[in-house]
């Protein structure tokens, strides 16, 4: 999942991704022939190339193309890299997720792709690692030393058929970004169980504060509460759920997804969201928490900086794991590998591309990139400093109770928009939990 800003994306098909993918601009899964056909079809229509060629860090040289959220870490690390290579030149370009995907897909089809470009973890979109690797469009990075530190739990985000094709600094998290002043004013502390969460929300509501701001008009935001609840409702009981789905042994409707969406609905039924969530945007959600009109929002850590920028005092905002279970010692959380970089297969023989990725794989540079996007490095050592706001998540991640964002194992790019639409329908009261999950099952089976 990625946000519309390209985080990871959670971001994604959209969004953050933080984590992983982007709903916008993502097409169905493709073979090489299919990938090239789609790229060719859109080539004549796209006029977006100037968007990606206008922000140059040099002329000629090695081309690097990323999404907007990668600009800060890439440019900072490229400046460090060039200190020992002052005569090498690079061109850097960055754009929002959907624009990057459209242009790079076209360039991949045309054989003029940048040497290094943004790649989304796992599968599920046309710019995801699996789809590009299947089409033979990425260089195998498996020989680089940093690949040995990839945790087994996140292997599917980085690897296809045992080979590593993605560099990503680590994982962003989904939890509750909250206003500490509002919590203190209501005399409550961050909850650690589902029942405590309900009690905290009741106290906040009694004081006239919106307990949870929800900006469901922005599609990628609709997913986040589901993703926060599903790890406990599904993966805590069946770590092989994705394999079972792929094999046709279960469905969303017959799984713990029903419990997760039931709890999502319970929050709405108890009046813990703002009025009209489907008419509220991500920007409005952010402002509500930053100004204290709402107490918290379920979000990806990658947007924490956006929330802080909107607050008069950035120190008023912190984050805690969203409690989807009633035993704090057994709480599971979502942690999505953030959008990373891959090396185009056409740059396979260019040592500069692989050398830059190897530089990024040094521990200090993994740490720098992760810090810039509020992520937890996929590998840490004694020198690694994690933002204090993320420290409550570390015992859960280190305890092996973090799972990749759900969409990173979905088989096509249609399930995520089906999920977003189903949640909006659920919030609007035009469907129920079984109906919402039926929409997702239909999308999952459509091309799997």
PDB file of N, CA and C in Angstrom, residues 179-274:
ATOM      1  N   UNK A 179      -3.124  13.050  19.607  1.00  0.00           N
ATOM      2  CA  UNK A 179      -2.788  14.349  20.182  1.00  0.00           C
ATOM      3  C   UNK A 179      -2.658  14.182  21.694  1.00  0.00           C
ATOM      4  N   UNK A 180      -1.442  14.311  22.190  1.00  0.00           N
ATOM      5  CA  UNK A 180      -1.193  14.056  23.617  1.00  0.00           C
ATOM      6  C   UNK A 180      -1.943  15.038  24.507  1.00  0.00           C
ATOM      7  N   UNK A 181      -2.094  16.291  24.070  1.00  0.00           N
ATOM      8  CA  UNK A 181      -2.817  17.277  24.875  1.00  0.00           C
ATOM      9  C   UNK A 181      -4.286  16.890  25.028  1.00  0.00           C
ATOM     10  N   UNK A 182      -4.873  16.416  23.950  1.00  0.00           N
ATOM     11  CA  UNK A 182      -6.280  16.022  24.004  1.00  0.00           C
ATOM     12  C   UNK A 182      -6.451  14.815  24.931  1.00  0.00           C
ATOM     13  N   UNK A 183      -5.569  13.859  24.826  1.00  0.00           N
ATOM     14  CA  UNK A 183      -5.635  12.693  25.712  1.00  0.00           C
ATOM     15  C   UNK A 183      -5.494  13.144  27.170  1.00  0.00           C
ATOM     16  N   UNK A 184      -4.514  14.026  27.439  1.00  0.00           N
ATOM     17  CA  UNK A 184      -4.301  14.479  28.815  1.00  0.00           C
ATOM     18  C   UNK A 184      -5.522  15.239  29.335  1.00  0.00           C
ATOM     19  N   UNK A 185      -6.131  16.048  28.465  1.00  0.00           N
ATOM     20  CA  UNK A 185      -7.306  16.813  28.868  1.00  0.00           C
ATOM     21  C   UNK A 185      -8.470  15.931  29.262  1.00  0.00           C
ATOM     22  N   UNK A 186      -8.536  14.759  28.636  1.00  0.00           N
ATOM     23  CA  UNK A 186      -9.622  13.822  28.959  1.00  0.00           C
ATOM     24  C   UNK A 186      -9.212  12.839  30.049  1.00  0.00           C
ATOM     25  N   UNK A 187      -7.967  12.941  30.484  1.00  0.00           N
ATOM     26  CA  UNK A 187      -7.504  12.053  31.556  1.00  0.00           C
ATOM     27  C   UNK A 187      -7.353  10.615  31.111  1.00  0.00           C
ATOM     28  N   UNK A 188      -6.975  10.411  29.838  1.00  0.00           N
ATOM     29  CA  UNK A 188      -6.826   9.035  29.340  1.00  0.00           C
ATOM     30  C   UNK A 188      -5.409   8.824  28.820  1.00  0.00           C
ATOM     31  N   UNK A 189      -5.023   7.560  28.769  1.00  0.00           N
ATOM     32  CA  UNK A 189      -3.722   7.135  28.251  1.00  0.00           C
ATOM     33  C   UNK A 189      -3.950   6.297  26.996  1.00  0.00           C
ATOM     34  N   UNK A 190      -2.923   6.167  26.160  1.00  0.00           N
ATOM     35  CA  UNK A 190      -3.074   5.285  24.996  1.00  0.00           C
ATOM     36  C   UNK A 190      -3.502   3.882  25.424  1.00  0.00           C
ATOM     37  N   UNK A 191      -4.557   3.346  24.823  1.00  0.00           N
ATOM     38  CA  UNK A 191      -5.058   2.017  25.213  1.00  0.00           C
ATOM     39  C   UNK A 191      -4.166   0.896  24.684  1.00  0.00           C
ATOM     40  N   UNK A 192      -4.189  -0.219  25.370  1.00  0.00           N
ATOM     41  CA  UNK A 192      -3.396  -1.361  24.915  1.00  0.00           C
ATOM     42  C   UNK A 192      -4.264  -2.572  24.587  1.00  0.00           C
ATOM     43  N   UNK A 193      -5.580  -2.481  24.768  1.00  0.00           N
ATOM     44  CA  UNK A 193      -6.497  -3.558  24.391  1.00  0.00           C
ATOM     45  C   UNK A 193      -7.705  -2.953  23.677  1.00  0.00           C
ATOM     46  N   UNK A 194      -8.460  -3.810  22.990  1.00  0.00           N
ATOM     47  CA  UNK A 194      -9.650  -3.336  22.287  1.00  0.00           C
ATOM     48  C   UNK A 194     -10.671  -2.745  23.272  1.00  0.00           C
ATOM     49  N   UNK A 195     -10.862  -3.414  24.403  1.00  0.00           N
ATOM     50  CA  UNK A 195     -11.831  -2.904  25.379  1.00  0.00           C
ATOM     51  C   UNK A 195     -11.376  -1.569  25.948  1.00  0.00           C
ATOM     52  N   UNK A 196     -10.080  -1.417  26.184  1.00  0.00           N
ATOM     53  CA  UNK A 196      -9.568  -0.124  26.648  1.00  0.00           C
ATOM     54  C   UNK A 196      -9.783   0.959  25.591  1.00  0.00           C
ATOM     55  N   UNK A 197      -9.603   0.583  24.315  1.00  0.00           N
ATOM     56  CA  UNK A 197      -9.822   1.546  23.233  1.00  0.00           C
ATOM     57  C   UNK A 197     -11.258   2.056  23.258  1.00  0.00           C
ATOM     58  N   UNK A 198     -12.206   1.138  23.408  1.00  0.00           N
ATOM     59  CA  UNK A 198     -13.613   1.550  23.439  1.00  0.00           C
ATOM     60  C   UNK A 198     -13.888   2.472  24.630  1.00  0.00           C
ATOM     61  N   UNK A 199     -13.267   2.167  25.774  1.00  0.00           N
ATOM     62  CA  UNK A 199     -13.472   2.995  26.966  1.00  0.00           C
ATOM     63  C   UNK A 199     -12.862   4.383  26.779  1.00  0.00           C
ATOM     64  N   UNK A 200     -11.665   4.440  26.184  1.00  0.00           N
ATOM     65  CA  UNK A 200     -11.014   5.726  25.926  1.00  0.00           C
ATOM     66  C   UNK A 200     -11.854   6.566  24.962  1.00  0.00           C
ATOM     67  N   UNK A 201     -12.349   5.924  23.903  1.00  0.00           N
ATOM     68  CA  UNK A 201     -13.175   6.650  22.932  1.00  0.00           C
ATOM     69  C   UNK A 201     -14.446   7.201  23.595  1.00  0.00           C
ATOM     70  N   UNK A 202     -15.032   6.429  24.492  1.00  0.00           N
ATOM     71  CA  UNK A 202     -16.246   6.883  25.185  1.00  0.00           C
ATOM     72  C   UNK A 202     -15.958   8.132  26.018  1.00  0.00           C
ATOM     73  N   UNK A 203     -14.833   8.139  26.724  1.00  0.00           N
ATOM     74  CA  UNK A 203     -14.472   9.308  27.541  1.00  0.00           C
ATOM     75  C   UNK A 203     -14.188  10.528  26.674  1.00  0.00           C
ATOM     76  N   UNK A 204     -13.500  10.318  25.566  1.00  0.00           N
ATOM     77  CA  UNK A 204     -13.205  11.434  24.665  1.00  0.00           C
ATOM     78  C   UNK A 204     -14.500  12.012  24.095  1.00  0.00           C
ATOM     79  N   UNK A 205     -15.397  11.130  23.685  1.00  0.00           N
ATOM     80  CA  UNK A 205     -16.654  11.591  23.111  1.00  0.00           C
ATOM     81  C   UNK A 205     -17.471  12.372  24.141  1.00  0.00           C
ATOM     82  N   UNK A 206     -17.421  11.907  25.405  1.00  0.00           N
ATOM     83  CA  UNK A 206     -18.172  12.584  26.462  1.00  0.00           C
ATOM     84  C   UNK A 206     -17.662  14.002  26.700  1.00  0.00           C
ATOM     85  N   UNK A 207     -16.405  14.249  26.355  1.00  0.00           N
ATOM     86  CA  UNK A 207     -15.848  15.601  26.493  1.00  0.00           C
ATOM     87  C   UNK A 207     -16.033  16.441  25.236  1.00  0.00           C
ATOM     88  N   UNK A 208     -16.753  15.912  24.262  1.00  0.00           N
ATOM     89  CA  UNK A 208     -17.039  16.672  23.049  1.00  0.00           C
ATOM     90  C   UNK A 208     -15.950  16.617  22.006  1.00  0.00           C
ATOM     91  N   UNK A 209     -15.048  15.664  22.160  1.00  0.00           N
ATOM     92  CA  UNK A 209     -13.954  15.501  21.190  1.00  0.00           C
ATOM     93  C   UNK A 209     -14.273  14.329  20.274  1.00  0.00           C
ATOM     94  N   UNK A 210     -13.977  14.489  18.996  1.00  0.00           N
ATOM     95  CA  UNK A 210     -14.100  13.352  18.072  1.00  0.00           C
ATOM     96  C   UNK A 210     -13.012  12.347  18.431  1.00  0.00           C
ATOM     97  N   UNK A 211     -13.373  11.138  18.832  1.00  0.00           N
ATOM     98  CA  UNK A 211     -12.323  10.179  19.226  1.00  0.00           C
ATOM     99  C   UNK A 211     -11.376   9.808  18.091  1.00  0.00           C
ATOM    100  N   UNK A 212     -11.947   9.476  16.902  1.00  0.00           N
ATOM    101  CA  UNK A 212     -11.119   9.013  15.784  1.00  0.00           C
ATOM    102  C   UNK A 212     -11.506   9.787  14.526  1.00  0.00           C
ATOM    103  N   UNK A 213     -10.571  10.551  13.995  1.00  0.00           N
ATOM    104  CA  UNK A 213     -10.822  11.248  12.728  1.00  0.00           C
ATOM    105  C   UNK A 213     -10.638  10.258  11.585  1.00  0.00           C
ATOM    106  N   UNK A 214     -11.582  10.270  10.644  1.00  0.00           N
ATOM    107  CA  UNK A 214     -11.531   9.338   9.514  1.00  0.00           C
ATOM    108  C   UNK A 214     -11.803  10.102   8.227  1.00  0.00           C
ATOM    109  N   UNK A 215     -10.829  10.112   7.336  1.00  0.00           N
ATOM    110  CA  UNK A 215     -10.953  10.818   6.057  1.00  0.00           C
ATOM    111  C   UNK A 215     -11.176   9.871   4.918  1.00  0.00           C
ATOM    112  N   UNK A 216     -12.319   9.200   4.923  1.00  0.00           N
ATOM    113  CA  UNK A 216     -12.578   8.123   3.957  1.00  0.00           C
ATOM    114  C   UNK A 216     -12.918   8.618   2.558  1.00  0.00           C
ATOM    115  N   UNK A 217     -13.034   9.942   2.377  1.00  0.00           N
ATOM    116  CA  UNK A 217     -13.199  10.429   1.000  1.00  0.00           C
ATOM    117  C   UNK A 217     -11.932  10.180   0.189  1.00  0.00           C
ATOM    118  N   UNK A 218     -10.794  10.155   0.876  1.00  0.00           N
ATOM    119  CA  UNK A 218      -9.515   9.829   0.241  1.00  0.00           C
ATOM    120  C   UNK A 218      -9.381   8.308   0.253  1.00  0.00           C
ATOM    121  N   UNK A 219      -9.488   7.658  -0.919  1.00  0.00           N
ATOM    122  CA  UNK A 219      -9.651   6.200  -0.939  1.00  0.00           C
ATOM    123  C   UNK A 219      -8.634   5.422  -0.112  1.00  0.00           C
ATOM    124  N   UNK A 220      -7.334   5.760  -0.210  1.00  0.00           N
ATOM    125  CA  UNK A 220      -6.363   4.913   0.487  1.00  0.00           C
ATOM    126  C   UNK A 220      -6.536   4.964   2.002  1.00  0.00           C
ATOM    127  N   UNK A 221      -7.151   6.030   2.513  1.00  0.00           N
ATOM    128  CA  UNK A 221      -7.343   6.137   3.958  1.00  0.00           C
ATOM    129  C   UNK A 221      -8.361   5.103   4.448  1.00  0.00           C
ATOM    130  N   UNK A 222      -9.310   4.722   3.575  1.00  0.00           N
ATOM    131  CA  UNK A 222     -10.347   3.786   3.996  1.00  0.00           C
ATOM    132  C   UNK A 222      -9.772   2.440   4.450  1.00  0.00           C
ATOM    133  N   UNK A 223      -8.583   2.098   3.915  1.00  0.00           N
ATOM    134  CA  UNK A 223      -8.017   0.768   4.162  1.00  0.00           C
ATOM    135  C   UNK A 223      -7.400   0.611   5.550  1.00  0.00           C
ATOM    136  N   UNK A 224      -7.015   1.737   6.159  1.00  0.00           N
ATOM    137  CA  UNK A 224      -6.060   1.672   7.261  1.00  0.00           C
ATOM    138  C   UNK A 224      -6.622   1.012   8.519  1.00  0.00           C
ATOM    139  N   UNK A 225      -7.891   1.255   8.824  1.00  0.00           N
ATOM    140  CA  UNK A 225      -8.454   0.622  10.025  1.00  0.00           C
ATOM    141  C   UNK A 225      -8.588  -0.889   9.793  1.00  0.00           C
ATOM    142  N   UNK A 226      -8.971  -1.266   8.581  1.00  0.00           N
ATOM    143  CA  UNK A 226      -8.998  -2.705   8.270  1.00  0.00           C
ATOM    144  C   UNK A 226      -7.626  -3.312   8.489  1.00  0.00           C
ATOM    145  N   UNK A 227      -6.622  -2.672   7.909  1.00  0.00           N
ATOM    146  CA  UNK A 227      -5.262  -3.206   7.998  1.00  0.00           C
ATOM    147  C   UNK A 227      -4.773  -3.262   9.445  1.00  0.00           C
ATOM    148  N   UNK A 228      -5.215  -2.315  10.275  1.00  0.00           N
ATOM    149  CA  UNK A 228      -4.799  -2.313  11.678  1.00  0.00           C
ATOM    150  C   UNK A 228      -5.428  -3.461  12.453  1.00  0.00           C
ATOM    151  N   UNK A 229      -6.627  -3.906  12.020  1.00  0.00           N
ATOM    152  CA  UNK A 229      -7.364  -4.935  12.754  1.00  0.00           C
ATOM    153  C   UNK A 229      -7.124  -6.349  12.226  1.00  0.00           C
ATOM    154  N   UNK A 230      -6.859  -6.470  10.954  1.00  0.00           N
ATOM    155  CA  UNK A 230      -6.725  -7.803  10.344  1.00  0.00           C
ATOM    156  C   UNK A 230      -5.564  -8.633  10.905  1.00  0.00           C
ATOM    157  N   UNK A 231      -4.404  -8.052  11.225  1.00  0.00           N
ATOM    158  CA  UNK A 231      -3.334  -8.906  11.757  1.00  0.00           C
ATOM    159  C   UNK A 231      -3.765  -9.745  12.957  1.00  0.00           C
ATOM    160  N   UNK A 232      -4.560  -9.174  13.858  1.00  0.00           N
ATOM    161  CA  UNK A 232      -5.040  -9.929  15.014  1.00  0.00           C
ATOM    162  C   UNK A 232      -6.189 -10.865  14.658  1.00  0.00           C
ATOM    163  N   UNK A 233      -7.053 -10.388  13.779  1.00  0.00           N
ATOM    164  CA  UNK A 233      -8.234 -11.179  13.441  1.00  0.00           C
ATOM    165  C   UNK A 233      -7.907 -12.342  12.516  1.00  0.00           C
ATOM    166  N   UNK A 234      -6.818 -12.224  11.760  1.00  0.00           N
ATOM    167  CA  UNK A 234      -6.507 -13.244  10.751  1.00  0.00           C
ATOM    168  C   UNK A 234      -5.152 -13.898  10.999  1.00  0.00           C
ATOM    169  N   UNK A 235      -4.068 -13.114  10.890  1.00  0.00           N
ATOM    170  CA  UNK A 235      -2.717 -13.689  10.859  1.00  0.00           C
ATOM    171  C   UNK A 235      -2.263 -14.221  12.211  1.00  0.00           C
ATOM    172  N   UNK A 236      -2.797 -13.685  13.304  1.00  0.00           N
ATOM    173  CA  UNK A 236      -2.436 -14.224  14.615  1.00  0.00           C
ATOM    174  C   UNK A 236      -2.904 -15.663  14.761  1.00  0.00           C
ATOM    175  N   UNK A 237      -3.925 -16.044  13.994  1.00  0.00           N
ATOM    176  CA  UNK A 237      -4.485 -17.399  14.056  1.00  0.00           C
ATOM    177  C   UNK A 237      -4.013 -18.276  12.891  1.00  0.00           C
ATOM    178  N   UNK A 238      -3.675 -17.638  11.787  1.00  0.00           N
ATOM    179  CA  UNK A 238      -3.284 -18.402  10.597  1.00  0.00           C
ATOM    180  C   UNK A 238      -2.253 -17.602   9.803  1.00  0.00           C
ATOM    181  N   UNK A 239      -0.988 -17.850  10.085  1.00  0.00           N
ATOM    182  CA  UNK A 239       0.079 -17.102   9.414  1.00  0.00           C
ATOM    183  C   UNK A 239       0.149 -17.436   7.935  1.00  0.00           C
ATOM    184  N   UNK A 240      -0.486 -18.517   7.506  1.00  0.00           N
ATOM    185  CA  UNK A 240      -0.458 -18.933   6.101  1.00  0.00           C
ATOM    186  C   UNK A 240      -1.741 -18.540   5.370  1.00  0.00           C
ATOM    187  N   UNK A 241      -2.417 -17.540   5.904  1.00  0.00           N
ATOM    188  CA  UNK A 241      -3.682 -17.133   5.300  1.00  0.00           C
ATOM    189  C   UNK A 241      -3.525 -16.773   3.820  1.00  0.00           C
ATOM    190  N   UNK A 242      -2.452 -16.028   3.480  1.00  0.00           N
ATOM    191  CA  UNK A 242      -2.265 -15.625   2.078  1.00  0.00           C
ATOM    192  C   UNK A 242      -2.109 -16.848   1.175  1.00  0.00           C
ATOM    193  N   UNK A 243      -1.379 -17.857   1.666  1.00  0.00           N
ATOM    194  CA  UNK A 243      -1.221 -19.079   0.873  1.00  0.00           C
ATOM    195  C   UNK A 243      -2.554 -19.792   0.722  1.00  0.00           C
ATOM    196  N   UNK A 244      -3.341 -19.799   1.787  1.00  0.00           N
ATOM    197  CA  UNK A 244      -4.655 -20.443   1.715  1.00  0.00           C
ATOM    198  C   UNK A 244      -5.574 -19.724   0.726  1.00  0.00           C
ATOM    199  N   UNK A 245      -5.477 -18.396   0.722  1.00  0.00           N
ATOM    200  CA  UNK A 245      -6.281 -17.642  -0.246  1.00  0.00           C
ATOM    201  C   UNK A 245      -5.851 -17.987  -1.670  1.00  0.00           C
ATOM    202  N   UNK A 246      -4.540 -17.991  -1.887  1.00  0.00           N
ATOM    203  CA  UNK A 246      -4.038 -18.262  -3.241  1.00  0.00           C
ATOM    204  C   UNK A 246      -4.429 -19.658  -3.717  1.00  0.00           C
ATOM    205  N   UNK A 247      -4.523 -20.604  -2.768  1.00  0.00           N
ATOM    206  CA  UNK A 247      -4.868 -21.987  -3.126  1.00  0.00           C
ATOM    207  C   UNK A 247      -6.373 -22.216  -3.182  1.00  0.00           C
ATOM    208  N   UNK A 248      -7.153 -21.179  -2.868  1.00  0.00           N
ATOM    209  CA  UNK A 248      -8.600 -21.319  -2.902  1.00  0.00           C
ATOM    210  C   UNK A 248      -9.177 -22.063  -1.717  1.00  0.00           C
ATOM    211  N   UNK A 249      -8.406 -22.178  -0.629  1.00  0.00           N
ATOM    212  CA  UNK A 249      -8.882 -22.916   0.557  1.00  0.00           C
ATOM    213  C   UNK A 249      -9.709 -22.055   1.501  1.00  0.00           C
ATOM    214  N   UNK A 250      -9.739 -20.749   1.293  1.00  0.00           N
ATOM    215  CA  UNK A 250     -10.551 -19.883   2.129  1.00  0.00           C
ATOM    216  C   UNK A 250     -10.926 -18.651   1.336  1.00  0.00           C
ATOM    217  N   UNK A 251     -11.710 -17.785   1.931  1.00  0.00           N
ATOM    218  CA  UNK A 251     -12.144 -16.541   1.288  1.00  0.00           C
ATOM    219  C   UNK A 251     -12.094 -15.434   2.327  1.00  0.00           C
ATOM    220  N   UNK A 252     -12.165 -14.200   1.854  1.00  0.00           N
ATOM    221  CA  UNK A 252     -12.262 -13.087   2.811  1.00  0.00           C
ATOM    222  C   UNK A 252     -13.515 -13.261   3.672  1.00  0.00           C
ATOM    223  N   UNK A 253     -14.620 -13.631   3.027  1.00  0.00           N
ATOM    224  CA  UNK A 253     -15.911 -13.676   3.722  1.00  0.00           C
ATOM    225  C   UNK A 253     -15.934 -14.738   4.818  1.00  0.00           C
ATOM    226  N   UNK A 254     -15.173 -15.813   4.628  1.00  0.00           N
ATOM    227  CA  UNK A 254     -15.194 -16.910   5.601  1.00  0.00           C
ATOM    228  C   UNK A 254     -14.002 -16.876   6.545  1.00  0.00           C
ATOM    229  N   UNK A 255     -13.346 -15.738   6.620  1.00  0.00           N
ATOM    230  CA  UNK A 255     -12.139 -15.640   7.447  1.00  0.00           C
ATOM    231  C   UNK A 255     -12.315 -14.594   8.543  1.00  0.00           C
ATOM    232  N   UNK A 256     -11.226 -14.334   9.264  1.00  0.00           N
ATOM    233  CA  UNK A 256     -11.242 -13.301  10.301  1.00  0.00           C
ATOM    234  C   UNK A 256     -11.445 -11.901   9.783  1.00  0.00           C
ATOM    235  N   UNK A 257     -11.374 -11.733   8.460  1.00  0.00           N
ATOM    236  CA  UNK A 257     -11.692 -10.422   7.895  1.00  0.00           C
ATOM    237  C   UNK A 257     -13.098  -9.967   8.314  1.00  0.00           C
ATOM    238  N   UNK A 258     -13.989 -10.932   8.497  1.00  0.00           N
ATOM    239  CA  UNK A 258     -15.350 -10.579   8.911  1.00  0.00           C
ATOM    240  C   UNK A 258     -15.338  -9.963  10.313  1.00  0.00           C
ATOM    241  N   UNK A 259     -14.506 -10.509  11.204  1.00  0.00           N
ATOM    242  CA  UNK A 259     -14.407  -9.931  12.553  1.00  0.00           C
ATOM    243  C   UNK A 259     -13.791  -8.532  12.497  1.00  0.00           C
ATOM    244  N   UNK A 260     -12.760  -8.365  11.635  1.00  0.00           N
ATOM    245  CA  UNK A 260     -12.104  -7.062  11.536  1.00  0.00           C
ATOM    246  C   UNK A 260     -13.064  -5.995  11.039  1.00  0.00           C
ATOM    247  N   UNK A 261     -13.798  -6.281   9.971  1.00  0.00           N
ATOM    248  CA  UNK A 261     -14.747  -5.290   9.472  1.00  0.00           C
ATOM    249  C   UNK A 261     -15.900  -5.097  10.447  1.00  0.00           C
ATOM    250  N   UNK A 262     -16.229  -6.145  11.206  1.00  0.00           N
ATOM    251  CA  UNK A 262     -17.258  -5.994  12.235  1.00  0.00           C
ATOM    252  C   UNK A 262     -16.828  -4.992  13.295  1.00  0.00           C
ATOM    253  N   UNK A 263     -15.557  -5.034  13.690  1.00  0.00           N
ATOM    254  CA  UNK A 263     -15.066  -4.055  14.671  1.00  0.00           C
ATOM    255  C   UNK A 263     -14.971  -2.657  14.073  1.00  0.00           C
ATOM    256  N   UNK A 264     -14.603  -2.576  12.781  1.00  0.00           N
ATOM    257  CA  UNK A 264     -14.600  -1.294  12.067  1.00  0.00           C
ATOM    258  C   UNK A 264     -15.993  -0.673  12.171  1.00  0.00           C
ATOM    259  N   UNK A 265     -16.990  -1.518  11.888  1.00  0.00           N
ATOM    260  CA  UNK A 265     -18.381  -1.061  11.922  1.00  0.00           C
ATOM    261  C   UNK A 265     -18.803  -0.682  13.346  1.00  0.00           C
ATOM    262  N   UNK A 266     -18.287  -1.410  14.334  1.00  0.00           N
ATOM    263  CA  UNK A 266     -18.633  -1.121  15.731  1.00  0.00           C
ATOM    264  C   UNK A 266     -18.175   0.283  16.126  1.00  0.00           C
ATOM    265  N   UNK A 267     -16.986   0.678  15.665  1.00  0.00           N
ATOM    266  CA  UNK A 267     -16.494   2.022  15.968  1.00  0.00           C
ATOM    267  C   UNK A 267     -17.432   3.079  15.404  1.00  0.00           C
ATOM    268  N   UNK A 268     -17.930   2.836  14.196  1.00  0.00           N
ATOM    269  CA  UNK A 268     -18.859   3.795  13.606  1.00  0.00           C
ATOM    270  C   UNK A 268     -20.195   3.795  14.343  1.00  0.00           C
ATOM    271  N   UNK A 269     -20.691   2.586  14.658  1.00  0.00           N
ATOM    272  CA  UNK A 269     -22.000   2.465  15.319  1.00  0.00           C
ATOM    273  C   UNK A 269     -22.010   3.162  16.676  1.00  0.00           C
ATOM    274  N   UNK A 270     -20.881   3.159  17.368  1.00  0.00           N
ATOM    275  CA  UNK A 270     -20.799   3.800  18.685  1.00  0.00           C
ATOM    276  C   UNK A 270     -20.555   5.306  18.574  1.00  0.00           C
ATOM    277  N   UNK A 271     -20.429   5.815  17.358  1.00  0.00           N
ATOM    278  CA  UNK A 271     -20.262   7.265  17.183  1.00  0.00           C
ATOM    279  C   UNK A 271     -18.858   7.759  17.456  1.00  0.00           C
ATOM    280  N   UNK A 272     -17.855   6.915  17.213  1.00  0.00           N
ATOM    281  CA  UNK A 272     -16.478   7.303  17.522  1.00  0.00           C
ATOM    282  C   UNK A 272     -15.766   7.973  16.344  1.00  0.00           C
ATOM    283  N   UNK A 273     -16.420   8.035  15.164  1.00  0.00           N
ATOM    284  CA  UNK A 273     -15.832   8.744  14.028  1.00  0.00           C
ATOM    285  C   UNK A 273     -16.452  10.135  13.926  1.00  0.00           C
ATOM    286  N   UNK A 274     -15.802  10.998  13.153  1.00  0.00           N
ATOM    287  CA  UNK A 274     -16.379  12.290  12.800  1.00  0.00           C
ATOM    288  C   UNK A 274     -17.603  12.090  11.909  1.00  0.00           C
TER     289      UNK A 274
END
